[in-house]
Amino acid sequence: MDTTFSAIDFRHCIPPAGDSIHLIADYPRAVDDALTYLALCEGPDADMATMILGEEARSSRFLPAGAVGLLQLEHYPGAVDIVTRAFRLNDR
C-alpha cells in the first residue's frame, strides 16, 4: 500500500493537481466521517477503502482542526465510487 499523505495542511501551500486529486476541507473530520460511512457498507471495495483510509487516518490526527487534506482517488483502485460517496465529492 502506498499513499502520499503525510500530515500536510494544504491551506498554506500549492497542492498538486490532477483528475484524481481532491482537496478536502476539515480533513481530519472528513476522514472520520468517511470511515464511519465505509463501516456501514459491505463488500470488498468498502473493505479495501477502509484499510487504505484507515492508514491515512493515523496521519490526519496530527493535523489541526480545519486543515485541508489531499485525497488521491488513484490510491483506491476498484473503490473509487465508494470513496467518492464516502467523501461526498459529488456534493461539492
PDB file of C-alpha atoms in Angstrom:
ATOM      1  CA  MET A   1       0.000   0.000   0.000  1.00  0.00           C
ATOM      2  CA  ASP A   2       1.389   3.362  -0.999  1.00  0.00           C
ATOM      3  CA  THR A   3      -0.166   6.687  -0.120  1.00  0.00           C
ATOM      4  CA  THR A   4       1.396  10.123  -0.246  1.00  0.00           C
ATOM      5  CA  PHE A   5      -0.476  11.637   2.666  1.00  0.00           C
ATOM      6  CA  SER A   6       1.963  12.773   5.316  1.00  0.00           C
ATOM      7  CA  ALA A   7       0.024  15.170   7.521  1.00  0.00           C
ATOM      8  CA  ILE A   8       0.354  18.226   5.302  1.00  0.00           C
ATOM      9  CA  ASP A   9      -2.108  21.069   5.732  1.00  0.00           C
ATOM     10  CA  PHE A  10      -2.697  22.331   2.193  1.00  0.00           C
ATOM     11  CA  ARG A  11      -4.273  25.601   3.328  1.00  0.00           C
ATOM     12  CA  HIS A  12      -0.908  27.337   3.046  1.00  0.00           C
ATOM     13  CA  CYS A  13       0.766  25.703   0.078  1.00  0.00           C
ATOM     14  CA  ILE A  14       0.141  24.962  -3.558  1.00  0.00           C
ATOM     15  CA  PRO A  15      -1.223  21.432  -3.868  1.00  0.00           C
ATOM     16  CA  PRO A  16      -0.501  19.087  -6.723  1.00  0.00           C
ATOM     17  CA  ALA A  17      -3.121  18.972  -9.459  1.00  0.00           C
ATOM     18  CA  GLY A  18      -4.735  16.141 -11.355  1.00  0.00           C
ATOM     19  CA  ASP A  19      -8.018  14.477 -12.202  1.00  0.00           C
ATOM     20  CA  SER A  20      -7.866  12.074  -9.271  1.00  0.00           C
ATOM     21  CA  ILE A  21      -6.701  14.663  -6.717  1.00  0.00           C
ATOM     22  CA  HIS A  22      -9.201  16.400  -4.448  1.00  0.00           C
ATOM     23  CA  LEU A  23      -8.624  18.901  -1.665  1.00  0.00           C
ATOM     24  CA  ILE A  24     -10.787  18.064   1.341  1.00  0.00           C
ATOM     25  CA  ALA A  25     -11.702  20.800   3.814  1.00  0.00           C
ATOM     26  CA  ASP A  26     -11.584  19.907   7.515  1.00  0.00           C
ATOM     27  CA  TYR A  27      -9.683  16.763   6.546  1.00  0.00           C
ATOM     28  CA  PRO A  28      -9.392  15.115   9.974  1.00  0.00           C
ATOM     29  CA  ARG A  29     -13.160  15.226  10.475  1.00  0.00           C
ATOM     30  CA  ALA A  30     -13.860  14.284   6.848  1.00  0.00           C
ATOM     31  CA  VAL A  31     -11.684  11.180   7.199  1.00  0.00           C
ATOM     32  CA  ASP A  32     -13.536  10.140  10.354  1.00  0.00           C
ATOM     33  CA  ASP A  33     -16.891  10.710   8.631  1.00  0.00           C
ATOM     34  CA  ALA A  34     -15.766   8.740   5.574  1.00  0.00           C
ATOM     35  CA  LEU A  35     -14.595   5.849   7.753  1.00  0.00           C
ATOM     36  CA  THR A  36     -17.970   5.824   9.510  1.00  0.00           C
ATOM     37  CA  TYR A  37     -19.721   5.701   6.128  1.00  0.00           C
ATOM     38  CA  LEU A  38     -17.453   2.896   4.898  1.00  0.00           C
ATOM     39  CA  ALA A  39     -18.058   0.884   8.077  1.00  0.00           C
ATOM     40  CA  LEU A  40     -21.747   0.777   7.151  1.00  0.00           C
ATOM     41  CA  CYS A  41     -21.002  -0.512   3.655  1.00  0.00           C
ATOM     42  CA  GLU A  42     -20.415  -4.117   2.759  1.00  0.00           C
ATOM     43  CA  GLY A  43     -18.207  -5.754   0.193  1.00  0.00           C
ATOM     44  CA  PRO A  44     -14.584  -5.942  -0.861  1.00  0.00           C
ATOM     45  CA  ASP A  45     -14.475  -2.374  -2.210  1.00  0.00           C
ATOM     46  CA  ALA A  46     -15.577  -0.965   1.148  1.00  0.00           C
ATOM     47  CA  ASP A  47     -13.137  -3.227   2.989  1.00  0.00           C
ATOM     48  CA  MET A  48     -10.213  -2.167   0.799  1.00  0.00           C
ATOM     49  CA  ALA A  49     -11.119   1.523   1.027  1.00  0.00           C
ATOM     50  CA  THR A  50     -11.428   1.239   4.818  1.00  0.00           C
ATOM     51  CA  MET A  51      -8.000  -0.372   5.066  1.00  0.00           C
ATOM     52  CA  ILE A  52      -6.289   2.312   2.968  1.00  0.00           C
ATOM     53  CA  LEU A  53      -8.161   5.233   4.509  1.00  0.00           C
ATOM     54  CA  GLY A  54      -7.510   3.837   7.973  1.00  0.00           C
ATOM     55  CA  GLU A  55      -3.780   4.217   7.336  1.00  0.00           C
ATOM     56  CA  GLU A  56      -4.272   7.826   6.267  1.00  0.00           C
ATOM     57  CA  ALA A  57      -6.431   8.469   9.321  1.00  0.00           C
ATOM     58  CA  ARG A  58      -3.453   7.827  11.552  1.00  0.00           C
ATOM     59  CA  SER A  59      -1.569  10.737   9.973  1.00  0.00           C
ATOM     60  CA  SER A  60      -4.603  13.007   9.731  1.00  0.00           C
ATOM     61  CA  ARG A  61      -4.845  13.097  13.526  1.00  0.00           C
ATOM     62  CA  PHE A  62      -1.691  15.221  13.555  1.00  0.00           C
ATOM     63  CA  LEU A  63      -3.363  17.971  11.539  1.00  0.00           C
ATOM     64  CA  PRO A  64      -5.076  20.930  13.185  1.00  0.00           C
ATOM     65  CA  ALA A  65      -8.850  21.137  13.070  1.00  0.00           C
ATOM     66  CA  GLY A  66      -9.934  22.690   9.805  1.00  0.00           C
ATOM     67  CA  ALA A  67      -6.841  21.538   7.922  1.00  0.00           C
ATOM     68  CA  VAL A  68      -7.174  20.927   4.205  1.00  0.00           C
ATOM     69  CA  GLY A  69      -6.055  17.462   3.180  1.00  0.00           C
ATOM     70  CA  LEU A  70      -5.338  15.810  -0.121  1.00  0.00           C
ATOM     71  CA  LEU A  71      -7.327  12.811  -1.321  1.00  0.00           C
ATOM     72  CA  GLN A  72      -5.897  10.879  -4.265  1.00  0.00           C
ATOM     73  CA  LEU A  73      -8.504   8.581  -5.755  1.00  0.00           C
ATOM     74  CA  GLU A  74      -5.844   6.653  -7.665  1.00  0.00           C
ATOM     75  CA  HIS A  75      -4.886   5.090  -4.320  1.00  0.00           C
ATOM     76  CA  TYR A  76      -8.268   3.351  -4.248  1.00  0.00           C
ATOM     77  CA  PRO A  77      -8.294   1.166  -7.396  1.00  0.00           C
ATOM     78  CA  GLY A  78     -11.636  -0.541  -7.749  1.00  0.00           C
ATOM     79  CA  ALA A  79     -13.109   1.516  -4.915  1.00  0.00           C
ATOM     80  CA  VAL A  80     -13.241   4.996  -6.450  1.00  0.00           C
ATOM     81  CA  ASP A  81     -17.041   5.091  -6.476  1.00  0.00           C
ATOM     82  CA  ILE A  82     -17.438   4.212  -2.809  1.00  0.00           C
ATOM     83  CA  VAL A  83     -14.672   6.616  -1.732  1.00  0.00           C
ATOM     84  CA  THR A  84     -16.298   9.359  -3.820  1.00  0.00           C
ATOM     85  CA  ARG A  85     -19.552   8.736  -1.939  1.00  0.00           C
ATOM     86  CA  ALA A  86     -17.788   8.496   1.438  1.00  0.00           C
ATOM     87  CA  PHE A  87     -16.233  11.937   0.977  1.00  0.00           C
ATOM     88  CA  ARG A  88     -19.354  13.329  -0.768  1.00  0.00           C
ATOM     89  CA  LEU A  89     -17.231  14.550  -3.676  1.00  0.00           C
ATOM     90  CA  ASN A  90     -20.260  14.818  -5.947  1.00  0.00           C
ATOM     91  CA  ASP A  91     -21.883  17.248  -3.476  1.00  0.00           C
ATOM     92  CA  ARG A  92     -19.067  19.793  -3.806  1.00  0.00           C
TER      93      ARG A  92
END
